CSV table of C-alpha atoms in Angstrom, one decimal:
chain,number,residue,atom,x,y,z
A,1,MET,CA,256.2,272.3,76.7
A,2,PRO,CA,259.7,272.6,74.7
A,3,GLU,CA,259.3,271.6,71.1
A,4,GLU,CA,262.4,269.2,71.3
A,5,ILE,CA,260.7,266.8,73.8
A,6,ILE,CA,259.8,263.7,72.0
A,7,GLN,CA,258.6,261.0,74.2
A,8,PRO,CA,258.4,257.3,73.3
A,9,LEU,CA,255.1,256.0,72.3
A,10,ASP,CA,254.9,253.7,75.2
A,11,TYR,CA,255.2,256.6,77.6
A,12,TYR,CA,251.9,257.9,76.1
A,13,ALA,CA,250.3,254.7,76.4
A,14,GLY,CA,251.0,254.7,80.2
A,15,LEU,CA,249.9,258.6,80.5
A,16,ILE,CA,246.7,257.9,78.6
A,17,ASP,CA,246.0,254.7,80.7
A,18,ALA,CA,246.6,256.8,83.9
A,19,ILE,CA,244.5,259.8,83.3
A,20,GLY,CA,242.1,258.7,80.7
A,21,ARG,CA,238.4,257.3,81.0
A,22,VAL,CA,235.9,256.1,78.7
A,23,ASN,CA,232.4,258.3,79.4
A,24,PHE,CA,229.1,257.1,77.8
A,25,GLU,CA,226.7,259.9,78.0
A,26,VAL,CA,223.0,259.4,77.6
A,27,LYS,CA,221.1,262.1,76.4
A,28,LYS,CA,217.5,262.8,75.4
A,29,THR,CA,216.8,263.7,71.9
A,30,ASP,CA,214.0,264.1,69.4
A,31,HIS,CA,216.0,262.8,66.5
A,32,ARG,CA,215.4,259.3,67.4
A,33,VAL,CA,212.3,257.2,67.8
A,34,ILE,CA,213.2,255.8,71.2
A,35,GLY,CA,213.9,259.4,72.6
A,36,TYR,CA,217.6,258.7,73.7
A,37,ASP,CA,221.1,258.6,72.2
A,38,VAL,CA,224.3,257.4,73.5
A,39,ARG,CA,227.7,259.0,72.7
A,40,PRO,CA,231.0,257.7,73.9
A,41,SER,CA,233.9,260.0,74.7
A,42,LEU,CA,237.5,259.6,76.0
A,43,VAL,CA,238.2,262.0,78.7
A,44,PHE,CA,241.5,262.9,80.0
A,45,HIS,CA,241.7,264.8,83.4
A,46,VAL,CA,244.8,267.3,83.1
A,47,GLY,CA,243.6,269.6,86.1
A,48,GLN,CA,246.0,272.4,86.4
A,49,GLN,CA,248.9,270.8,84.8
A,50,ASP,CA,249.7,272.8,81.7
A,51,PHE,CA,252.6,270.4,80.5
A,52,LEU,CA,250.0,267.6,80.2
A,53,ASP,CA,247.7,269.3,78.2
A,54,ALA,CA,250.5,270.7,76.0
A,55,LEU,CA,252.1,267.1,75.7
A,56,LEU,CA,248.8,265.3,74.9
A,57,GLY,CA,247.8,268.1,72.7
A,58,THR,CA,250.9,268.1,70.6
A,59,PHE,CA,250.6,264.2,70.4
A,60,PHE,CA,246.9,264.5,69.3
A,61,GLU,CA,247.6,267.1,66.6
A,62,ASP,CA,250.6,265.2,65.2
A,63,HIS,CA,248.3,262.3,64.7
A,64,GLY,CA,245.3,263.9,63.5
A,65,ILE,CA,243.2,263.4,66.6
A,66,GLY,CA,240.5,265.9,67.4
A,67,TYR,CA,240.1,267.0,71.0
A,68,THR,CA,238.3,269.8,73.0
A,69,PHE,CA,238.7,271.1,76.3
A,70,ARG,CA,236.1,271.2,79.2
A,71,ARG,CA,236.4,272.9,82.6
A,72,GLU,CA,234.5,271.8,85.7
A,73,GLY,CA,234.9,274.1,88.7
A,74,THR,CA,238.1,276.2,89.2
A,75,LYS,CA,240.7,273.4,89.3
A,76,SER,CA,239.2,270.3,87.1
A,77,ARG,CA,240.2,270.6,83.4
A,78,PHE,CA,239.8,267.9,80.8
A,79,MET,CA,240.5,267.1,77.3
A,80,LEU,CA,238.0,265.3,75.2
A,81,VAL,CA,238.2,263.2,72.0
A,82,GLU,CA,234.6,262.5,70.8
A,83,ASP,CA,234.5,262.0,67.0
A,84,ASN,CA,234.6,258.4,65.5
A,85,GLU,CA,237.6,258.7,63.4
A,86,SER,CA,239.7,259.8,66.3
A,87,PHE,CA,238.8,256.6,68.3
A,88,ARG,CA,239.9,254.6,65.1
A,89,LYS,CA,243.0,256.6,65.2
A,90,LEU,CA,243.8,255.9,68.7
A,91,GLN,CA,243.1,252.3,68.5
A,92,ALA,CA,245.4,251.8,65.5
A,93,ILE,CA,248.2,253.9,67.0
A,94,PHE,CA,248.5,252.0,70.3
A,95,ASP,CA,247.4,248.7,68.8
A,96,GLY,CA,247.8,246.6,72.0
A,97,GLN,CA,249.8,248.8,74.1
A,98,LEU,CA,247.1,250.2,76.4
A,99,VAL,CA,246.0,248.2,79.4
A,100,GLN,CA,243.4,250.3,81.3
A,101,LEU,CA,241.6,251.6,78.2
A,102,SER,CA,242.2,248.8,75.9
A,103,THR,CA,238.9,246.8,76.1
A,104,GLU,CA,236.7,249.9,76.2
A,105,LEU,CA,238.3,251.6,73.2
A,106,SER,CA,238.0,248.3,71.2
A,107,PHE,CA,234.4,248.0,72.3
A,108,ILE,CA,233.8,251.5,70.8
A,109,VAL,CA,235.4,250.8,67.6
A,110,ASP,CA,234.6,247.3,67.1
A,111,SER,CA,231.0,246.9,68.5
A,112,TYR,CA,229.5,250.4,69.1
A,113,LEU,CA,230.5,252.2,65.9
A,114,PRO,CA,229.2,249.3,63.3
A,115,ALA,CA,225.9,248.9,65.6
A,116,ARG,CA,225.3,252.6,65.4
A,117,HIS,CA,226.2,252.6,61.7
A,118,SER,CA,223.7,249.8,60.9
A,119,GLY,CA,220.9,251.6,62.8
A,120,GLU,CA,220.7,248.8,65.6
A,121,LEU,CA,221.1,251.2,68.6
A,122,ALA,CA,218.1,253.4,67.2
A,123,ALA,CA,215.7,250.5,68.2
A,124,LYS,CA,214.8,249.8,71.8
A,125,TYR,CA,216.2,246.2,71.9
A,126,GLY,CA,219.5,247.4,70.5
A,127,HIS,CA,219.7,250.4,72.9
A,128,LEU,CA,219.1,248.0,75.7
A,129,GLN,CA,222.1,245.9,74.3
A,130,LEU,CA,224.4,248.5,74.5
A,131,MET,CA,223.4,249.8,78.0
A,132,LYS,CA,224.0,246.1,79.0
A,133,ALA,CA,227.5,245.9,77.4
A,134,ILE,CA,228.3,249.4,79.2
A,135,ALA,CA,227.0,247.9,82.7
A,136,ASP,CA,229.6,245.1,82.2
A,137,LEU,CA,232.3,247.4,80.9
A,138,GLN,CA,231.8,249.9,83.9
A,139,PRO,CA,230.3,248.2,86.8
A,140,GLU,CA,231.2,251.2,89.0
A,141,ARG,CA,228.6,252.8,86.9
A,142,ALA,CA,225.9,250.5,87.5
A,143,ALA,CA,226.8,250.4,91.2
A,144,ASN,CA,226.5,254.2,91.5
A,145,ASP,CA,222.9,255.1,93.0
A,146,ASN,CA,223.3,258.4,91.4
A,147,THR,CA,223.5,256.8,87.8
A,148,LYS,CA,220.2,258.1,86.3
A,149,HIS,CA,220.0,255.9,83.1
A,150,THR,CA,220.8,252.2,83.4
A,151,ALA,CA,219.8,249.2,81.4
A,152,GLY,CA,217.3,248.4,84.3
A,153,SER,CA,215.5,251.8,84.1
A,154,PHE,CA,215.5,251.5,80.3
A,155,ALA,CA,214.1,248.1,80.4
A,156,ARG,CA,211.3,249.6,82.8
A,157,GLU,CA,210.5,252.4,80.5
A,158,PHE,CA,210.6,250.3,77.4
A,159,ASP,CA,208.4,247.5,79.1
A,160,ILE,CA,211.1,244.7,78.1
A,161,GLU,CA,212.3,242.0,80.4
A,162,LEU,CA,215.8,242.7,80.7
A,163,ALA,CA,216.9,239.0,81.1
A,164,SER,CA,215.7,238.4,77.5
A,165,VAL,CA,218.1,241.0,75.9
A,166,SER,CA,221.6,239.8,74.7
A,167,ARG,CA,224.4,242.1,75.6
A,168,LEU,CA,226.1,243.8,72.5
A,169,GLU,CA,229.4,242.1,72.2
A,170,ILE,CA,232.3,243.1,74.3
A,171,PRO,CA,235.6,242.2,72.4
A,172,SER,CA,237.7,239.6,74.4
A,173,ALA,CA,240.3,241.4,76.6
A,174,SER,CA,244.0,240.8,75.0
A,175,TYR,CA,246.5,242.7,77.0
A,176,ARG,CA,250.3,243.3,76.4
A,177,PRO,CA,252.5,240.8,78.1
A,178,GLU,CA,254.4,242.8,79.9
A,179,LEU,CA,255.1,246.7,80.8
A,180,THR,CA,258.1,248.9,80.1
A,181,ALA,CA,260.0,251.6,82.0
A,182,ASP,CA,258.6,254.2,79.3
A,183,TYR,CA,255.0,253.1,80.0
A,184,LEU,CA,255.4,253.2,83.9
A,185,SER,CA,257.2,256.9,83.5
A,186,GLY,CA,254.2,257.9,81.6
A,187,PHE,CA,251.7,256.7,84.2
A,188,PHE,CA,253.8,258.3,86.9
A,189,ASP,CA,253.8,261.7,85.1
A,190,GLY,CA,249.9,261.4,85.1
A,191,ARG,CA,249.1,259.7,88.4
A,192,GLY,CA,252.2,259.7,90.6
A,193,TRP,CA,253.6,261.6,93.3
A,194,CYS,CA,256.2,261.7,96.0
A,195,SER,CA,255.1,262.7,99.8
A,196,VAL,CA,255.9,262.2,103.4
A,197,ALA,CA,253.4,260.4,105.5
A,198,ILE,CA,253.3,261.5,109.3
A,199,SER,CA,251.2,260.1,111.9
A,200,GLU,CA,251.0,260.1,115.5
A,201,ASN,CA,252.8,256.9,116.9
A,202,GLU,CA,253.8,256.6,120.7
A,203,THR,CA,256.0,253.7,120.1
A,204,PHE,CA,258.6,256.3,118.8
A,205,SER,CA,260.4,258.7,121.1
A,206,VAL,CA,259.4,261.7,119.3
A,207,GLY,CA,255.8,260.5,119.3
A,208,TYR,CA,255.5,260.4,115.5
A,209,SER,CA,256.2,258.0,112.6
A,210,CYS,CA,257.4,259.7,109.5
A,211,THR,CA,257.8,257.8,106.1
A,212,PRO,CA,258.9,258.7,102.5
A,213,ARG,CA,256.1,257.6,100.2
A,214,VAL,CA,256.3,257.2,96.3
A,215,GLU,CA,252.6,256.4,95.0
A,216,LEU,CA,250.9,255.5,91.7
A,217,THR,CA,247.2,255.5,91.8
A,218,ARG,CA,244.3,254.7,89.5
A,219,PRO,CA,240.5,254.9,90.2
A,220,HIS,CA,238.5,252.0,88.9
A,221,ALA,CA,241.6,250.1,87.8
A,222,ASN,CA,241.5,247.3,85.4
A,223,PRO,CA,242.8,243.9,87.2
A,224,ALA,CA,245.2,243.4,84.7
A,225,LEU,CA,246.9,246.7,85.3
A,226,LYS,CA,247.7,245.5,88.8
A,227,ARG,CA,249.1,242.3,87.5
A,228,LEU,CA,251.3,243.9,84.9
A,229,VAL,CA,252.7,246.5,87.4
A,230,SER,CA,253.2,244.0,89.9
A,231,GLU,CA,255.1,241.6,87.4
A,232,PHE,CA,257.2,244.6,86.3
A,233,LEU,CA,258.2,245.9,89.5
A,234,ASP,CA,259.0,242.4,90.8
A,235,ALA,CA,261.2,241.7,88.0
A,236,GLN,CA,263.1,244.9,88.8
A,237,GLY,CA,263.7,243.9,92.2
A,238,ILE,CA,261.4,246.9,93.2
A,239,HIS,CA,258.9,246.1,96.3
A,240,ALA,CA,255.7,247.9,96.7
A,241,ASN,CA,252.6,247.4,98.4
A,242,PHE,CA,249.3,247.2,96.6
A,243,TYR,CA,246.1,248.5,97.9
A,244,SER,CA,242.5,248.1,96.3
A,245,GLN,CA,239.4,249.9,97.8
A,246,GLY,CA,236.4,250.6,95.8
A,247,GLY,CA,238.1,249.9,92.5
A,248,LYS,CA,240.9,252.2,93.2
A,249,LEU,CA,244.6,250.8,92.9
A,250,SER,CA,247.3,252.4,94.8
A,251,VAL,CA,250.8,251.2,94.3
A,252,VAL,CA,253.1,252.4,97.0
A,253,VAL,CA,256.9,252.3,97.7
A,254,THR,CA,258.4,253.3,101.0
A,255,GLU,CA,261.7,251.5,101.4
A,256,LEU,CA,264.8,253.8,101.3
A,257,GLU,CA,266.7,251.2,99.6
A,258,THR,CA,263.8,250.6,96.8
A,259,ILE,CA,262.7,254.2,96.1
A,260,PRO,CA,266.1,255.2,94.2
A,261,MET,CA,265.5,251.9,92.0
A,262,LEU,CA,262.2,253.2,90.9
A,263,PHE,CA,263.4,256.6,90.3
A,264,GLU,CA,266.0,255.3,88.1
A,265,LEU,CA,263.6,253.3,86.0
A,266,LEU,CA,261.5,256.5,85.6
A,267,LEU,CA,263.8,259.2,85.1
A,268,GLU,CA,264.9,258.5,81.5
A,269,THR,CA,261.5,259.6,80.0
A,270,LEU,CA,260.0,261.2,83.0
A,271,TRP,CA,259.0,265.0,82.5
A,272,GLU,CA,255.8,266.3,84.4
A,273,ARG,CA,257.0,264.8,87.7
A,274,ARG,CA,260.8,265.1,87.0
A,275,GLU,CA,261.3,268.1,89.1
A,276,GLN,CA,259.6,266.6,92.1
A,277,VAL,CA,261.4,263.4,91.8
A,278,ALA,CA,264.7,265.3,91.9
A,279,TYR,CA,263.6,267.3,94.7
A,280,PHE,CA,262.6,264.4,96.6
A,281,SER,CA,266.0,262.7,96.1
A,282,ASP,CA,268.0,265.6,96.6
A,283,VAL,CA,266.1,267.2,99.8
A,284,ILE,CA,264.0,264.6,101.4
A,285,LEU,CA,265.6,261.3,101.1
A,286,PRO,CA,268.9,262.2,102.7
A,287,ARG,CA,267.0,263.3,105.8
A,288,PHE,CA,265.5,259.9,106.2
A,289,HIS,CA,269.1,258.4,105.7
A,290,ARG,CA,270.4,260.4,108.5
A,291,ASN,CA,267.5,259.5,110.7
A,292,ASP,CA,266.4,263.1,111.1
A,293,HIS,CA,262.8,261.9,111.5
A,294,HIS,CA,263.5,260.5,114.8
A,295,THR,CA,264.1,263.7,116.5
A,296,LYS,CA,261.9,266.8,116.9
A,297,GLN,CA,263.9,269.2,115.0
A,298,GLY,CA,264.3,266.8,112.2
A,299,LEU,CA,260.7,265.8,112.0
A,300,TYR,CA,259.9,269.8,111.9
A,301,GLU,CA,262.4,270.1,109.3
A,302,ILE,CA,261.0,267.4,107.0
A,303,SER,CA,257.6,268.5,107.4
A,304,THR,CA,258.8,272.0,106.4
A,305,LEU,CA,260.4,270.7,103.3
A,306,ALA,CA,257.5,268.2,102.4
A,307,GLU,CA,254.9,271.0,102.1
A,308,PRO,CA,255.3,271.8,98.5
A,309,LEU,CA,255.1,268.1,97.7
A,310,PHE,CA,251.8,267.6,99.7
A,311,ARG,CA,250.0,271.0,98.4
A,312,SER,CA,251.1,270.2,94.8
A,313,THR,CA,249.2,266.9,94.9
A,314,THR,CA,246.1,267.8,97.2
A,315,GLY,CA,245.7,271.5,97.2
A,316,LYS,CA,244.8,271.2,101.0
A,317,GLN,CA,246.5,272.0,104.2
A,318,ARG,CA,247.9,268.9,105.8
A,319,GLN,CA,247.2,268.1,109.5
A,320,TYR,CA,250.9,267.6,110.6
A,321,ASP,CA,252.6,270.5,109.0
A,322,ALA,CA,255.3,272.8,110.0
A,323,SER,CA,253.1,275.0,111.8
A,324,TYR,CA,251.7,272.0,113.8
A,325,PHE,CA,255.0,271.3,115.4
A,326,GLU,CA,255.9,274.7,115.8
A,327,GLU,CA,252.6,275.1,118.1
A,328,ARG,CA,253.2,271.9,119.9
A,329,TRP,CA,256.9,272.0,120.5
A,330,GLY,CA,257.4,275.8,120.5
A,331,ASP,CA,260.9,276.6,121.9
A,332,GLU,CA,262.2,273.3,121.6
A,333,LEU,CA,262.6,273.9,117.9
A,334,VAL,CA,264.9,276.2,115.8
A,335,VAL,CA,262.5,277.6,113.3
A,336,ARG,CA,264.1,277.9,109.7
A,337,GLU,CA,262.7,278.8,106.4
A,338,ARG,CA,262.2,276.2,103.9
A,339,ALA,CA,264.5,277.9,101.4
A,340,THR,CA,267.3,277.9,104.0
A,341,LEU,CA,266.7,274.1,104.7
A,342,ILE,CA,266.9,273.4,100.9
A,343,GLU,CA,270.2,275.7,100.4
A,344,ASP,CA,271.7,273.5,103.4
A,345,SER,CA,270.7,270.2,101.6
A,346,GLN,CA,272.4,271.4,98.4
A,347,THR,CA,275.7,272.9,100.0
A,348,ASP,CA,276.4,271.0,103.2
A,349,ASP,CA,278.0,267.9,101.7
A,350,ALA,CA,279.0,266.7,105.2
A,351,VAL,CA,275.4,265.8,106.2
A,352,ARG,CA,274.4,264.2,102.9
A,353,ALA,CA,274.4,260.7,102.0
A,354,PRO,CA,276.5,259.7,98.8
A,355,PRO,CA,274.4,261.1,95.8
A,356,GLU,CA,274.4,257.7,94.1
A,357,THR,CA,272.3,256.4,97.0
A,358,TYR,CA,269.3,258.5,96.4
A,359,LEU,CA,269.7,260.3,93.0
A,360,PRO,CA,270.1,257.6,90.3
A,361,ALA,CA,271.6,258.4,86.8
A,362,ILE,CA,269.3,258.8,84.0
A,363,ASP,CA,270.7,255.8,82.0
A,364,THR,CA,268.7,252.5,83.0
A,365,ASP,CA,271.6,250.0,82.8
A,366,ALA,CA,270.7,247.3,85.2
A,367,ASP,CA,274.2,247.4,86.8
A,368,ARG,CA,273.2,250.5,88.3
A,369,ARG,CA,270.8,249.0,90.5
A,370,SER,CA,273.4,246.2,91.4
A,371,PRO,CA,274.4,247.3,94.8
A,372,ASP,CA,270.7,247.6,96.2
A,373,SER,CA,269.8,244.2,94.4
A,374,ALA,CA,272.9,242.4,95.5
A,375,PHE,CA,272.2,243.7,99.2
A,376,ARG,CA,268.9,242.2,99.1
A,377,ARG,CA,270.1,238.9,97.6
A,378,ALA,CA,272.9,238.5,100.3
A,379,VAL,CA,270.3,239.0,103.1
A,380,LEU,CA,267.8,236.5,101.5
A,381,GLU,CA,270.6,234.2,101.3
A,382,ARG,CA,271.9,234.6,104.8
A,383,TYR,CA,268.2,234.0,106.3
A,384,GLY,CA,267.2,231.1,104.1
A,385,HIS,CA,264.5,233.1,102.0
A,386,ASN,CA,261.9,233.2,104.9
A,387,CYS,CA,260.3,235.9,107.0
A,388,ALA,CA,261.8,235.9,110.4
A,389,ILE,CA,258.5,236.2,112.0
A,390,THR,CA,256.1,233.9,110.1
A,391,GLY,CA,258.3,231.9,108.1
A,392,LEU,CA,256.8,232.9,104.9
A,393,GLY,CA,258.9,231.8,101.9
A,394,ASP,CA,257.4,233.5,98.8
A,395,THR,CA,260.3,236.0,97.9
A,396,ARG,CA,257.7,238.2,96.1
A,397,LEU,CA,256.2,239.0,99.2
A,398,LEU,CA,259.3,239.6,101.4
A,399,GLU,CA,261.4,242.6,102.3
A,400,VAL,CA,264.8,243.5,103.7
A,401,ALA,CA,264.5,245.5,107.0
A,402,HIS,CA,267.5,247.2,108.2
A,403,ILE,CA,268.2,247.0,112.0
A,404,VAL,CA,270.4,250.0,112.4
A,405,PRO,CA,269.1,252.5,110.1
A,406,TRP,CA,271.2,253.3,106.8
A,407,ALA,CA,272.3,256.5,107.8
A,408,ALA,CA,273.3,255.6,111.5
A,409,ASP,CA,276.0,253.0,110.7
A,410,SER,CA,278.0,253.9,107.6
A,411,ASP,CA,280.2,250.8,108.2
A,412,GLY,CA,277.1,248.4,108.3
A,413,ARG,CA,275.0,249.8,105.5
A,414,ASP,CA,275.7,246.8,103.4
A,415,ASP,CA,276.3,244.2,106.2
A,416,PRO,CA,273.7,241.5,105.8
A,417,SER,CA,273.7,240.9,109.4
A,418,ASN,CA,272.5,244.4,109.9
A,419,ALA,CA,269.0,243.3,108.6
A,420,VAL,CA,266.4,240.8,108.8
A,421,VAL,CA,263.9,239.4,106.3
A,422,LEU,CA,260.2,240.5,106.9
A,423,ASN,CA,257.0,240.0,105.1
A,424,PRO,CA,255.6,243.8,104.5
A,425,LEU,CA,253.3,244.0,107.3
A,426,HIS,CA,255.8,243.0,109.8
A,427,HIS,CA,258.4,245.3,108.2
A,428,GLU,CA,256.1,248.1,108.3
A,429,ALA,CA,255.4,247.3,112.0
A,430,TYR,CA,259.1,246.9,113.0
A,431,ASP,CA,259.9,250.1,111.4
A,432,ARG,CA,257.3,251.9,113.5
A,433,GLY,CA,258.2,250.3,116.7
A,434,LEU,CA,255.7,247.9,117.3
A,435,PHE,CA,257.7,245.1,118.1
A,436,VAL,CA,261.5,244.6,118.9
A,437,ILE,CA,263.8,241.7,118.6
A,438,ASP,CA,266.0,241.4,121.7
A,439,THR,CA,269.7,240.0,121.7
A,440,GLU,CA,268.6,236.8,122.4
A,441,TYR,CA,266.2,237.0,119.3
A,442,ARG,CA,263.0,237.0,121.1
A,443,VAL,CA,260.3,238.9,119.7
A,444,HIS,CA,258.5,241.7,122.3
A,445,VAL,CA,255.2,243.4,121.1
A,446,ALA,CA,254.5,246.9,122.2
A,447,PRO,CA,251.8,246.8,124.8
A,448,GLU,CA,248.4,248.4,124.4
A,449,LEU,CA,248.1,248.2,120.4
A,450,ASP,CA,245.3,250.3,119.3
A,451,ASP,CA,244.3,248.4,116.2
A,452,GLU,CA,242.5,244.9,116.8
A,453,TYR,CA,244.1,243.6,113.6
A,454,LEU,CA,247.5,244.5,114.4
A,455,ASP,CA,247.0,243.0,117.9
A,456,GLU,CA,245.8,239.9,116.3
A,457,GLN,CA,248.9,239.8,114.0
A,458,LEU,CA,251.5,240.6,116.4
A,459,ALA,CA,250.5,239.7,120.0
A,460,SER,CA,250.7,235.8,119.1
A,461,TYR,CA,254.3,236.2,118.5
A,462,ASP,CA,255.2,238.1,121.8
A,463,GLY,CA,258.0,236.1,123.6
A,464,THR,CA,258.7,233.8,120.7
A,465,ARG,CA,262.4,233.1,120.0
A,466,LEU,CA,263.3,233.3,116.3
A,467,GLU,CA,265.2,230.7,114.6
A,468,PHE,CA,267.8,231.6,112.2
A,469,PRO,CA,270.3,229.4,110.1
A,470,GLU,CA,273.3,228.3,112.2
A,471,GLY,CA,275.9,231.1,112.7
A,472,ALA,CA,273.7,233.5,110.7
A,473,GLY,CA,271.7,235.5,113.1
A,474,PRO,CA,271.3,239.3,113.1
A,475,ASP,CA,274.1,241.4,114.7
A,476,ARG,CA,273.4,241.7,118.5
A,477,ALA,CA,275.1,244.9,118.7
A,478,ALA,CA,272.7,246.2,116.2
A,479,LEU,CA,269.8,244.8,117.6
A,480,GLU,CA,270.6,246.6,120.9
A,481,ALA,CA,271.3,249.9,119.3
A,482,ARG,CA,268.1,249.9,117.7
A,483,ASN,CA,266.1,249.0,120.6
A,484,ASP,CA,267.7,251.7,122.4
A,485,GLU,CA,265.7,254.3,120.2
A,486,VAL,CA,262.2,252.7,120.8
A,487,ARG,CA,260.6,254.5,123.7
A,488,TRP,CA,258.2,251.9,125.1
A,489,TRP,CA,261.2,249.3,125.1
A,490,GLN,CA,263.2,251.7,127.4
A,491,GLU,CA,260.3,252.7,129.5
A,492,THR,CA,259.6,249.0,130.3
A,493,SER,CA,263.2,248.0,130.7
A,494,ALA,CA,263.0,248.0,134.6
A,495,THR,CA,260.2,245.3,134.5
A,496,ARG,CA,262.8,242.9,132.5
A,497,ILE,CA,265.7,243.2,135.0
């Protein structure tokens, strides 16, 4: 890491919240009467990212925080903070700026260390108090069938009724009121990435859907983290989808108009993912603006260009890669090397979208985001701040969907009549061609939907005529042009004559 890189403290808070976790290791020991000891550690997963261990290592050394390295397998590498004084220093340094690790770090410093110093934890009752607190702090640990040592197992071994044991005090959670761009930048450097999602979808003429995807994830996420990220992005006019499964939080941004706004916020202090974001902005996004993903050649080239993004985050071979499409479409494709495609992206100005639409400046002046935000506001005003399909009126859950894609209509990019307001589910379904809106504003749903839930959410609207404010309906020519690109709509046209 270059010596001149000095990141804001809030950047480190986001980075630590992204890649850090608290581990309570239970060990057998002959040095205690009860035969067991519990030691906490802060574990930071740096993987193969040399930048992260250099960045964190420099930060820890500058603040007198001790750490060691541990390796598991060939790819998993961790930094560990294990000494008591370092726990205290970290709590003092961040003082309310952490979210994910805030409660657990406070528990170590304010409850665990005093109880250990007093000798309480050396007794069976105190040990059970600690294990009950750990179970509440880390419910995923208690729910894991492979967890060997639990409060219940020790209660049975010590022959103590667990219900009679009070829990070691867990400090009340007190989270920061809001996040900053620096925090989110650090979080993205730790657990963010850009990718392209490709899946089979027969509703498109090419037979596949292809979507740009920017994602932040956190396993075993603190609910406060989801709330604060949601509030921050909403305040910036950035619309994201939030998914939670098994405690894992995924924040996903897929809108072409929204991704550059997110990048603009991150770029000022982003480092580990900076080159990836620049590549995604310079090389990948312009091809979506040009609507390349709706042609076989274009989809093949996007899959070729996206390969390093996928491999850098998973290390695996993906299903729909360039070789897959080469085998499937064979002589229909002009096979080109990735380096040639990248060079074309950098030199052929005639086929590129204007740079300011996909590569934001590093400064974070809100005025730089005004075109996207202004367009969203104009569309919401035009259609009365309601989802065209369901009537949903909560603007936090509404998205703007272009009718004719951005790249296909340079004159209508900022025309509110070339857009409709939809909720996230119906926006995604519209983009994937699962339903169309005809020139009389009637909804037509694709036949034979495979997914029962989607069928339930869409089928009830089939044939519905949408109502728009007087004189403010979508542009009919735009609707017709879009529908011409939806294969099932064209294939069933004879039945509608």
